[in-house]
PDB file of C-alpha atoms in Angstrom:
ATOM      1  CA  MET A 444     127.335  80.897 127.329  1.00 71.00           C
ATOM      2  CA  GLY A 445     125.401  81.901 124.271  1.00 79.00           C
ATOM      3  CA  GLU A 446     126.590  83.961 121.377  1.00 86.00           C
ATOM      4  CA  VAL A 447     125.826  87.684 121.483  1.00 85.00           C
ATOM      5  CA  LEU A 448     124.046  88.971 118.386  1.00 82.00           C
ATOM      6  CA  PRO A 449     124.585  92.570 117.301  1.00 81.00           C
ATOM      7  CA  PHE A 450     121.400  94.575 116.809  1.00 85.00           C
ATOM      8  CA  LYS A 451     121.068  97.424 114.340  1.00 86.00           C
ATOM      9  CA  ARG A 452     118.437 100.069 113.783  1.00 88.00           C
ATOM     10  CA  LYS A 453     116.013  99.692 110.918  1.00 84.00           C
ATOM     11  CA  THR A 454     116.463 102.113 108.058  1.00 87.00           C
ATOM     12  CA  ALA A 455     113.580 104.359 107.022  1.00 82.00           C
ATOM     13  CA  ALA A 456     112.873 102.117 104.028  1.00 78.00           C
ATOM     14  CA  GLU A 457     112.664  99.004 106.214  1.00 76.00           C
ATOM     15  CA  LYS A 458     110.591 100.810 108.823  1.00 74.00           C
ATOM     16  CA  HIS A 459     107.908 101.931 106.379  1.00 72.00           C
ATOM     17  CA  LYS A 460     107.894  98.850 104.162  1.00 67.00           C
ATOM     18  CA  GLY A 461     104.322  97.854 103.418  1.00 61.00           C
ATOM     19  CA  LYS A 462     103.014 101.404 103.686  1.00 64.00           C
ATOM     20  CA  SER A 463     103.818 102.262 100.098  1.00 74.00           C
ATOM     21  CA  LEU A 464     101.575 104.079  97.688  1.00 83.00           C
ATOM     22  CA  CYS A 465     100.565 100.871  95.914  1.00 83.00           C
ATOM     23  CA  ARG A 466      99.243  99.302  99.102  1.00 81.00           C
ATOM     24  CA  SER A 467      97.041 102.372  99.547  1.00 83.00           C
ATOM     25  CA  GLY A 468      95.659 102.008  96.014  1.00 87.00           C
ATOM     26  CA  PHE A 469      97.827 104.618  94.283  1.00 89.00           C
ATOM     27  CA  HIS A 470      99.505 102.539  91.589  1.00 88.00           C
ATOM     28  CA  LYS A 471     101.768 103.926  88.872  1.00 89.00           C
ATOM     29  CA  TRP A 472     100.119 102.395  85.796  1.00 92.00           C
ATOM     30  CA  LYS A 473     102.011 102.046  82.523  1.00 93.00           C
ATOM     31  CA  ILE A 474     100.775 100.401  79.322  1.00 91.00           C
ATOM     32  CA  CYS A 475     102.309  96.943  79.043  1.00 87.00           C
ATOM     33  CA  SER A 476     101.464  96.261  75.409  1.00 76.00           C
ATOM     34  CA  ALA A 477      99.655  98.694  73.142  1.00 66.00           C
ATOM     35  CA  LYS A 478      96.927  96.503  71.634  1.00 68.00           C
ATOM     36  CA  GLN A 479      95.795  93.006  72.411  1.00 79.00           C
ATOM     37  CA  PHE A 480      92.727  91.065  71.438  1.00 77.00           C
ATOM     38  CA  ASP A 481      90.739  89.294  74.145  1.00 73.00           C
ATOM     39  CA  VAL A 482      89.136  86.179  72.707  1.00 70.00           C
ATOM     40  CA  LYS A 483      86.547  85.764  75.455  1.00 75.00           C
ATOM     41  CA  GLN A 484      85.228  89.316  75.180  1.00 73.00           C
ATOM     42  CA  GLY A 485      85.862  89.614  71.454  1.00 80.00           C
ATOM     43  CA  LYS A 486      87.320  93.090  71.932  1.00 82.00           C
ATOM     44  CA  LEU A 487      90.626  94.913  71.896  1.00 85.00           C
ATOM     45  CA  VAL A 488      91.995  95.384  75.385  1.00 85.00           C
ATOM     46  CA  THR A 489      94.829  97.378  76.936  1.00 87.00           C
ATOM     47  CA  ARG A 490      96.990  95.782  79.619  1.00 88.00           C
ATOM     48  CA  TYR A 491      98.393  98.049  82.324  1.00 91.00           C
ATOM     49  CA  ARG A 492     101.225  97.102  84.690  1.00 90.00           C
ATOM     50  CA  CYS A 493     102.247  98.982  87.836  1.00 88.00           C
ATOM     51  CA  GLU A 494     105.880 100.113  87.659  1.00 85.00           C
ATOM     52  CA  ARG A 495     106.373  99.821  91.424  1.00 81.00           C
ATOM     53  CA  CYS A 496     104.698  96.566  92.470  1.00 82.00           C
ATOM     54  CA  GLY A 497     104.001  94.728  89.195  1.00 84.00           C
ATOM     55  CA  ALA A 498     100.212  94.471  89.575  1.00 88.00           C
ATOM     56  CA  GLU A 499      98.263  94.186  86.322  1.00 89.00           C
ATOM     57  CA  LYS A 500      94.858  95.378  85.160  1.00 90.00           C
ATOM     58  CA  VAL A 501      93.004  95.020  81.867  1.00 86.00           C
ATOM     59  CA  GLN A 502      90.759  97.642  80.321  1.00 86.00           C
ATOM     60  CA  ALA A 503      88.413  96.876  77.422  1.00 80.00           C
ATOM     61  CA  HIS A 504      87.788  99.467  74.708  1.00 75.00           C
TER      62      HIS A 504
END
């Protein structure tokens, strides 16, 4: 006969994984480094990094 595997209920965190704020577009942006220079644009830029998921965005001044 086969081996019986025990099943357990998913926790609330496992159940709703993938439905987080970041996936809905509500990131928690924090400045990664205060000032950087972008060579291609020739401008100072600010890099933002999401605290929850690690996504990055760049904003030129």
